[in-house]
Amino acid sequence: MLKLDDSIFEYALYDVFNALAAEPGKPVELDALRCEWRTTGLRHSDLYMALDLLATAESLVPTGPQAWALTSEGASRARDVASVAAPTMADQVARSVLQVIRERLPAGMRRMPRSAGSRRSAATRVRVRSTARLVGI
């Protein structure tokens, strides 16, 4: 299993906000974030970790149960990440890792919207796992 540094998730989420043309204070819904996150090649669960990392760094604030908005500092950082003229070693490593992950993702999976059927089966898996914990299986 590949262990990734937290900065990889931060860079990926800043890229997502840039791709969505997010503005400071303007809410971005979870569905839009999920859709764009698929293009990173990272796991779906990594999105939540990235959101938590940016919220902890005060670059992002929740605006509702399933919406987030960039702060002015977060928007500035997102622009910096997107337009690095003289990248640091950390910038280069993060970009390289994200590129390798994207290349491993099958082309057909990069922009495929999630169907209602797959959402239902994901919800079923969560219910089964929760029930199994309660029963002690």
XYZ file of N, CA, C and O in Angstrom:
548
model
N 0.847 -1.182 0.000
C 0.000 0.000 0.000
C 0.891 1.244 0.000
O 1.839 1.347 0.756
N 0.570 2.171 -0.837
C 1.332 3.402 -0.978
C 0.940 4.385 0.120
O -0.223 4.698 0.301
N 1.908 4.842 0.900
C 1.675 5.829 1.958
C 1.971 7.204 1.391
O 3.072 7.469 0.916
N 0.979 8.066 1.394
C 1.133 9.401 0.829
C 1.209 10.448 1.930
O 0.544 10.346 2.957
N 2.007 11.457 1.694
C 2.124 12.572 2.610
C 0.857 13.420 2.528
O 0.220 13.513 1.469
N 0.499 14.060 3.640
C -0.706 14.897 3.676
C -0.683 15.999 2.627
O -1.723 16.403 2.112
N 0.499 16.477 2.274
C 0.577 17.569 1.302
C 0.031 17.149 -0.065
O -0.487 17.982 -0.801
N 0.115 15.863 -0.380
C -0.428 15.364 -1.654
C -1.938 15.614 -1.696
O -2.478 16.089 -2.693
N -2.614 15.309 -0.592
C -4.061 15.496 -0.538
C -4.420 16.977 -0.588
O -5.399 17.365 -1.223
N -3.618 17.795 0.080
C -3.859 19.234 0.048
C -3.707 19.780 -1.370
O -4.555 20.527 -1.850
N -2.622 19.401 -2.041
C -2.416 19.853 -3.423
C -3.569 19.405 -4.302
O -4.064 20.174 -5.125
N -3.990 18.162 -4.154
C -5.079 17.645 -4.982
C -6.361 18.438 -4.749
O -7.068 18.790 -5.696
N -6.654 18.750 -3.478
C -7.883 19.494 -3.201
C -7.785 20.932 -3.689
O -8.765 21.481 -4.204
N -6.620 21.544 -3.570
C -6.457 22.888 -4.141
C -6.664 22.842 -5.655
O -7.289 23.731 -6.227
N -6.164 21.794 -6.304
C -6.387 21.632 -7.742
C -7.878 21.502 -8.060
O -8.367 22.053 -9.048
N -8.587 20.768 -7.221
C -10.031 20.589 -7.406
C -10.739 21.936 -7.296
O -11.577 22.280 -8.138
N -10.397 22.715 -6.269
C -11.031 24.028 -6.118
C -10.683 24.945 -7.289
O -11.528 25.716 -7.743
N -9.459 24.863 -7.790
C -9.090 25.648 -8.970
C -9.894 25.223 -10.185
O -10.370 26.062 -10.948
N -10.046 23.915 -10.376
C -10.805 23.413 -11.525
C -12.270 23.838 -11.449
O -12.909 24.071 -12.479
N -12.787 23.953 -10.235
C -14.177 24.370 -10.057
C -14.327 25.888 -10.013
O -15.436 26.391 -9.836
N -13.231 26.610 -10.177
C -13.211 28.082 -10.138
C -13.862 28.610 -8.867
O -14.661 29.555 -8.884
N -13.501 27.995 -7.747
C -14.062 28.395 -6.451
C -13.557 29.767 -6.043
O -12.399 30.109 -6.271
N -14.447 30.537 -5.468
C -14.124 31.880 -4.999
C -14.259 31.909 -3.479
O -15.049 31.151 -2.913
N -13.530 32.786 -2.818
C -13.635 32.872 -1.353
C -15.071 33.165 -0.917
O -15.736 34.029 -1.474
N -15.526 32.388 0.056
C -16.861 32.595 0.601
C -17.989 31.983 -0.203
O -19.108 31.900 0.272
N -17.731 31.546 -1.432
C -18.773 30.956 -2.269
C -18.800 29.439 -2.030
O -17.803 28.757 -2.247
N -19.940 28.897 -1.564
C -20.008 27.468 -1.236
C -19.820 26.565 -2.455
O -20.268 26.873 -3.557
N -19.128 25.458 -2.220
C -18.961 24.415 -3.229
C -19.562 23.148 -2.637
O -19.169 22.717 -1.545
N -20.514 22.568 -3.350
C -21.228 21.389 -2.862
C -20.354 20.133 -2.938
O -19.476 20.025 -3.790
N -20.642 19.195 -2.051
C -19.891 17.945 -1.980
C -19.947 17.167 -3.293
O -18.942 16.599 -3.717
N -21.098 17.154 -3.957
C -21.208 16.417 -5.222
C -20.249 16.960 -6.275
O -19.637 16.192 -7.010
N -20.106 18.279 -6.354
C -19.166 18.874 -7.304
C -17.734 18.507 -6.931
O -16.915 18.186 -7.800
N -17.445 18.534 -5.638
C -16.104 18.158 -5.178
C -15.806 16.699 -5.501
O -14.730 16.367 -5.983
N -16.778 15.831 -5.249
C -16.590 14.395 -5.541
C -16.329 14.160 -7.021
O -15.462 13.383 -7.390
N -17.122 14.810 -7.847
C -16.992 14.625 -9.297
C -15.593 15.025 -9.766
O -14.942 14.298 -10.508
N -15.127 16.167 -9.328
C -13.808 16.645 -9.740
C -12.700 15.847 -9.059
O -11.631 15.654 -9.625
N -12.932 15.371 -7.839
C -11.928 14.590 -7.102
C -11.569 13.310 -7.853
O -10.440 12.836 -7.794
N -12.542 12.750 -8.575
C -12.270 11.514 -9.329
C -11.121 11.696 -10.317
O -10.417 10.751 -10.629
N -10.933 12.904 -10.800
C -9.868 13.137 -11.777
C -8.485 13.085 -11.150
O -7.493 12.976 -11.860
N -8.414 13.145 -9.820
C -7.109 13.096 -9.158
C -6.551 11.690 -9.113
O -5.348 11.507 -8.982
N -7.415 10.682 -9.165
C -6.964 9.303 -9.054
C -6.835 8.848 -7.616
O -6.521 7.693 -7.355
N -7.084 9.751 -6.676
C -7.008 9.383 -5.263
C -8.313 8.733 -4.821
O -9.346 8.873 -5.478
N -8.258 8.033 -3.707
C -9.445 7.357 -3.192
C -10.499 8.368 -2.761
O -10.179 9.482 -2.351
N -11.744 7.919 -2.821
C -12.865 8.768 -2.410
C -12.723 9.176 -0.947
O -12.968 10.320 -0.580
N -12.291 8.251 -0.106
C -12.143 8.557 1.324
C -11.058 9.606 1.570
O -11.094 10.313 2.582
N -10.100 9.727 0.654
C -9.055 10.744 0.805
C -9.603 12.156 0.678
O -9.016 13.101 1.206
N -10.724 12.308 -0.007
C -11.338 13.629 -0.132
C -11.704 14.169 1.245
O -11.450 15.334 1.550
N -12.272 13.319 2.083
C -12.681 13.767 3.411
C -11.473 14.145 4.260
O -11.524 15.105 5.017
N -10.402 13.399 4.116
C -9.190 13.734 4.846
C -8.641 15.076 4.363
O -8.224 15.915 5.162
N -8.663 15.300 3.048
C -8.172 16.565 2.487
C -9.035 17.731 2.954
O -8.517 18.798 3.302
N -10.349 17.536 2.984
C -11.246 18.593 3.479
C -10.937 18.911 4.937
O -10.881 20.080 5.327
N -10.705 17.880 5.722
C -10.374 18.089 7.130
C -9.036 18.811 7.284
O -8.902 19.710 8.116
N -8.051 18.435 6.475
C -6.742 19.087 6.538
C -6.846 20.582 6.228
O -6.270 21.418 6.932
N -7.579 20.918 5.177
C -7.702 22.327 4.802
C -8.551 23.110 5.802
O -8.296 24.288 6.046
N -9.552 22.451 6.391
C -10.362 23.129 7.411
C -9.524 23.392 8.659
O -9.608 24.465 9.255
N -8.686 22.436 9.019
C -7.808 22.607 10.171
C -6.798 23.725 9.919
O -6.456 24.485 10.823
N -6.332 23.839 8.673
C -5.374 24.892 8.307
C -6.057 26.238 8.069
O -5.409 27.199 7.673
N -7.369 26.294 8.293
C -8.170 27.503 8.111
C -8.140 28.045 6.683
O -8.248 29.239 6.450
N -7.996 27.128 5.723
C -8.082 27.490 4.315
C -9.487 27.252 3.783
O -9.818 27.669 2.685
N -10.282 26.546 4.575
C -11.593 26.087 4.140
C -12.535 26.148 5.336
O -12.136 25.844 6.461
N -13.790 26.537 5.081
C -14.793 26.544 6.159
C -16.049 25.829 5.671
O -16.450 25.982 4.514
N -16.656 25.017 6.540
C -17.923 24.393 6.153
C -19.023 25.453 6.126
O -19.097 26.298 7.014
N -19.842 25.419 5.083
C -20.945 26.379 4.973
C -22.292 25.691 5.105
O -23.319 26.351 5.041
N -22.270 24.401 5.264
C -23.486 23.614 5.404
C -23.094 22.179 5.666
O -21.912 21.865 5.785
N -24.090 21.290 5.721
C -23.771 19.893 6.007
C -22.931 19.227 4.913
O -22.144 18.341 5.206
N -23.064 19.677 3.684
C -22.298 19.092 2.586
C -21.795 20.163 1.628
O -21.838 19.994 0.408
N -21.278 21.247 2.177
C -20.738 22.332 1.355
C -19.602 23.012 2.108
O -19.622 23.103 3.330
N -18.607 23.434 1.346
C -17.442 24.121 1.905
C -17.131 25.334 1.052
O -17.463 25.380 -0.125
N -16.474 26.308 1.670
C -16.048 27.503 0.948
C -14.599 27.799 1.318
O -14.183 27.591 2.465
N -13.846 28.269 0.346
C -12.480 28.688 0.603
C -12.482 29.994 1.386
O -13.336 30.853 1.162
N -11.545 30.139 2.286
C -11.324 31.429 2.932
C -10.461 32.254 1.984
O -9.975 31.740 0.969
N -10.245 33.507 2.289
C -9.383 34.314 1.412
C -7.962 33.767 1.406
O -7.300 33.755 0.370
N -7.486 33.275 2.569
C -6.155 32.666 2.619
C -6.120 31.382 1.795
O -5.138 31.093 1.115
N -7.188 30.595 1.869
C -7.273 29.358 1.099
C -7.292 29.621 -0.401
O -6.649 28.908 -1.179
N -8.028 30.648 -0.805
C -8.081 30.999 -2.230
C -6.713 31.467 -2.715
O -6.286 31.122 -3.825
N -6.024 32.223 -1.879
C -4.679 32.677 -2.230
C -3.725 31.493 -2.374
O -2.946 31.413 -3.317
N -3.835 30.547 -1.433
C -2.980 29.350 -1.493
C -3.321 28.505 -2.724
O -2.429 27.971 -3.372
N -4.589 28.398 -3.048
C -5.005 27.634 -4.231
C -4.412 28.249 -5.496
O -3.952 27.541 -6.385
N -4.433 29.576 -5.582
C -3.827 30.248 -6.747
C -2.320 29.998 -6.787
O -1.751 29.765 -7.843
N -1.683 30.059 -5.614
C -0.238 29.810 -5.547
C 0.103 28.396 -6.001
O 1.065 28.191 -6.733
N -0.687 27.428 -5.557
C -0.449 26.034 -5.924
C -0.643 25.836 -7.421
O 0.113 25.128 -8.073
N -1.659 26.500 -7.978
C -1.963 26.328 -9.403
C -0.948 27.004 -10.308
O -0.666 26.516 -11.398
N -0.391 28.113 -9.866
C 0.483 28.871 -10.764
C 1.895 29.012 -10.203
O 2.418 30.109 -10.114
N 2.476 27.897 -9.844
C 3.827 27.931 -9.292
C 4.809 28.195 -10.426
O 4.990 27.369 -11.315
N 5.426 29.357 -10.401
C 6.410 29.711 -11.423
C 7.760 29.077 -11.103
O 8.443 28.567 -11.984
N 8.136 29.104 -9.836
C 9.398 28.502 -9.395
C 9.067 27.489 -8.299
O 9.086 27.818 -7.117
N 8.716 26.256 -8.688
C 8.269 25.279 -7.693
C 9.379 24.875 -6.725
O 10.535 24.753 -7.107
N 8.977 24.685 -5.476
C 9.906 24.169 -4.481
C 10.010 22.658 -4.681
O 9.255 22.068 -5.463
N 10.903 22.026 -3.942
C 11.036 20.571 -4.036
C 9.732 19.900 -3.614
O 9.298 18.939 -4.239
N 9.067 20.423 -2.581
C 7.789 19.854 -2.134
C 6.732 19.961 -3.230
O 5.958 19.029 -3.446
N 6.707 21.104 -3.940
C 5.766 21.276 -5.053
C 6.026 20.224 -6.131
O 5.104 19.603 -6.646
N 7.278 20.037 -6.479
C 7.638 19.092 -7.529
C 7.295 17.659 -7.138
O 6.772 16.901 -7.949
N 7.567 17.299 -5.895
C 7.262 15.940 -5.433
C 5.758 15.705 -5.442
O 5.278 14.688 -5.945
N 5.002 16.657 -4.902
C 3.549 16.504 -4.863
C 2.976 16.387 -6.267
O 2.135 15.527 -6.536
N 3.418 17.234 -7.178
C 2.931 17.172 -8.569
C 3.297 15.847 -9.229
O 2.494 15.265 -9.949
N 4.498 15.368 -8.981
C 4.943 14.099 -9.568
C 4.105 12.934 -9.067
O 3.685 12.078 -9.843
N 3.859 12.905 -7.768
C 3.058 11.823 -7.195
C 1.637 11.860 -7.747
O 1.088 10.832 -8.143
N 1.037 13.041 -7.803
C -0.319 13.153 -8.350
C -0.358 12.728 -9.814
O -1.310 12.075 -10.252
N 0.659 13.066 -10.576
C 0.708 12.663 -11.986
C 0.788 11.147 -12.130
O 0.103 10.557 -12.961
N 1.610 10.511 -11.307
C 1.730 9.044 -11.351
C 0.394 8.399 -10.999
O -0.046 7.452 -11.662
N -0.277 8.913 -9.984
C -1.573 8.360 -9.582
C -2.596 8.539 -10.696
O -3.345 7.619 -11.025
N -2.632 9.722 -11.325
C -3.573 9.968 -12.434
C -3.316 9.028 -13.602
O -4.243 8.554 -14.244
N -2.046 8.763 -13.890
C -1.711 7.890 -15.010
C -2.161 6.456 -14.764
O -2.441 5.724 -15.708
N -2.239 6.056 -13.525
C -2.678 4.694 -13.190
C -4.183 4.541 -13.266
O -4.694 3.431 -13.312
N -4.918 5.636 -13.243
C -6.365 5.608 -13.299
C -6.815 5.345 -14.731
O -6.385 6.035 -15.655
N -7.659 4.334 -14.955
C -8.144 4.074 -16.316
C -8.851 5.300 -16.896
O -9.558 6.005 -16.172
N -8.636 5.557 -18.166
C -9.173 6.758 -18.820
C -10.689 6.870 -18.669
O -11.220 7.952 -18.496
N -11.399 5.762 -18.730
C -12.854 5.787 -18.636
C -13.374 6.173 -17.266
O -14.510 6.579 -17.117
N -12.527 6.075 -16.244
C -12.954 6.366 -14.872
C -12.740 7.824 -14.491
O -13.206 8.259 -13.463
N -12.043 8.587 -15.282
C -11.637 9.933 -14.875
C -12.782 10.910 -14.734
O -12.771 11.764 -13.880
N -13.771 10.836 -15.560
C -14.879 11.804 -15.503
C -16.236 11.121 -15.419
O -17.244 11.747 -15.675
N -16.262 9.858 -15.067
C -17.509 9.129 -15.050
C -18.342 9.539 -13.832
O -17.883 9.414 -12.701
N -19.564 10.056 -14.054
C -20.403 10.410 -12.911
C -20.862 9.143 -12.188
O -21.036 8.100 -12.795
N -21.036 9.260 -10.905
C -21.444 8.117 -10.105
C -22.940 7.912 -10.266
O -23.731 8.846 -10.154
N -23.341 6.687 -10.534
C -24.758 6.407 -10.751
C -25.478 6.263 -9.417
O -24.873 6.021 -8.375
N -26.778 6.375 -9.471
C -27.594 6.230 -8.268
C -27.460 4.812 -7.717
O -27.476 4.600 -6.509
N -27.290 3.832 -8.593
C -27.134 2.439 -8.157
C -25.882 2.243 -7.337
O -25.886 1.539 -6.323
N -24.794 2.874 -7.734
C -23.560 2.714 -6.960
C -23.659 3.453 -5.633
O -23.075 3.035 -4.641
N -24.417 4.545 -5.581
C -24.629 5.237 -4.302
C -25.422 4.353 -3.355
O -25.138 4.278 -2.176
N -26.450 3.666 -3.917
C -27.254 2.779 -3.075
C -26.415 1.629 -2.549
O -26.499 1.268 -1.385
N -25.569 1.031 -3.401
C -24.763 -0.090 -2.923
C -23.733 0.378 -1.914
O -23.406 -0.341 -0.979
N -23.223 1.590 -2.051
C -22.289 2.119 -1.057
C -23.013 2.317 0.270
O -22.477 1.993 1.331
N -24.230 2.824 0.220
C -25.007 3.012 1.445
C -25.310 1.666 2.095
O -25.282 1.532 3.323
N -25.581 0.644 1.292
C -25.849 -0.694 1.815
C -24.617 -1.240 2.515
O -24.716 -1.810 3.600
N -23.426 -1.039 1.922
C -22.185 -1.517 2.548
C -21.976 -0.861 3.904
O -21.570 -1.506 4.865
N -22.282 0.427 4.000
C -22.123 1.134 5.267
C -23.084 0.572 6.303
O -22.706 0.331 7.444
N -24.345 0.339 5.899
C -25.330 -0.208 6.838
C -24.916 -1.595 7.304
O -25.032 -1.917 8.474
N -24.425 -2.429 6.381
C -24.011 -3.785 6.740
C -22.849 -3.730 7.723
O -22.828 -4.441 8.724
N -21.865 -2.854 7.470
C -20.722 -2.726 8.376
C -21.175 -2.258 9.754
O -20.732 -2.756 10.766
N -22.079 -1.265 9.813
C -22.546 -0.756 11.101
C -23.324 -1.836 11.854
O -23.167 -1.985 13.051
N -24.156 -2.582 11.142
C -24.929 -3.647 11.775
C -24.001 -4.720 12.296
O -24.204 -5.235 13.396
N -22.969 -5.059 11.529
C -22.024 -6.085 11.963
C -21.309 -5.663 13.239
O -21.071 -6.477 14.130
N -20.995 -4.387 13.379
C -20.342 -3.901 14.595
C -21.276 -3.999 15.793
O -20.857 -4.328 16.887
N -22.548 -3.678 15.575
C -23.512 -3.741 16.671
C -23.735 -5.173 17.138
O -23.864 -5.432 18.326
N -23.765 -6.090 16.184
C -24.015 -7.492 16.513
C -22.761 -8.135 17.081
O -22.825 -9.078 17.843
N -21.597 -7.619 16.722
C -20.345 -8.160 17.223
C -19.768 -9.259 16.343
O -19.030 -10.118 16.802
N -20.111 -9.228 15.064
C -19.619 -10.240 14.124
C -18.191 -9.921 13.765
O -17.776 -8.863 13.591
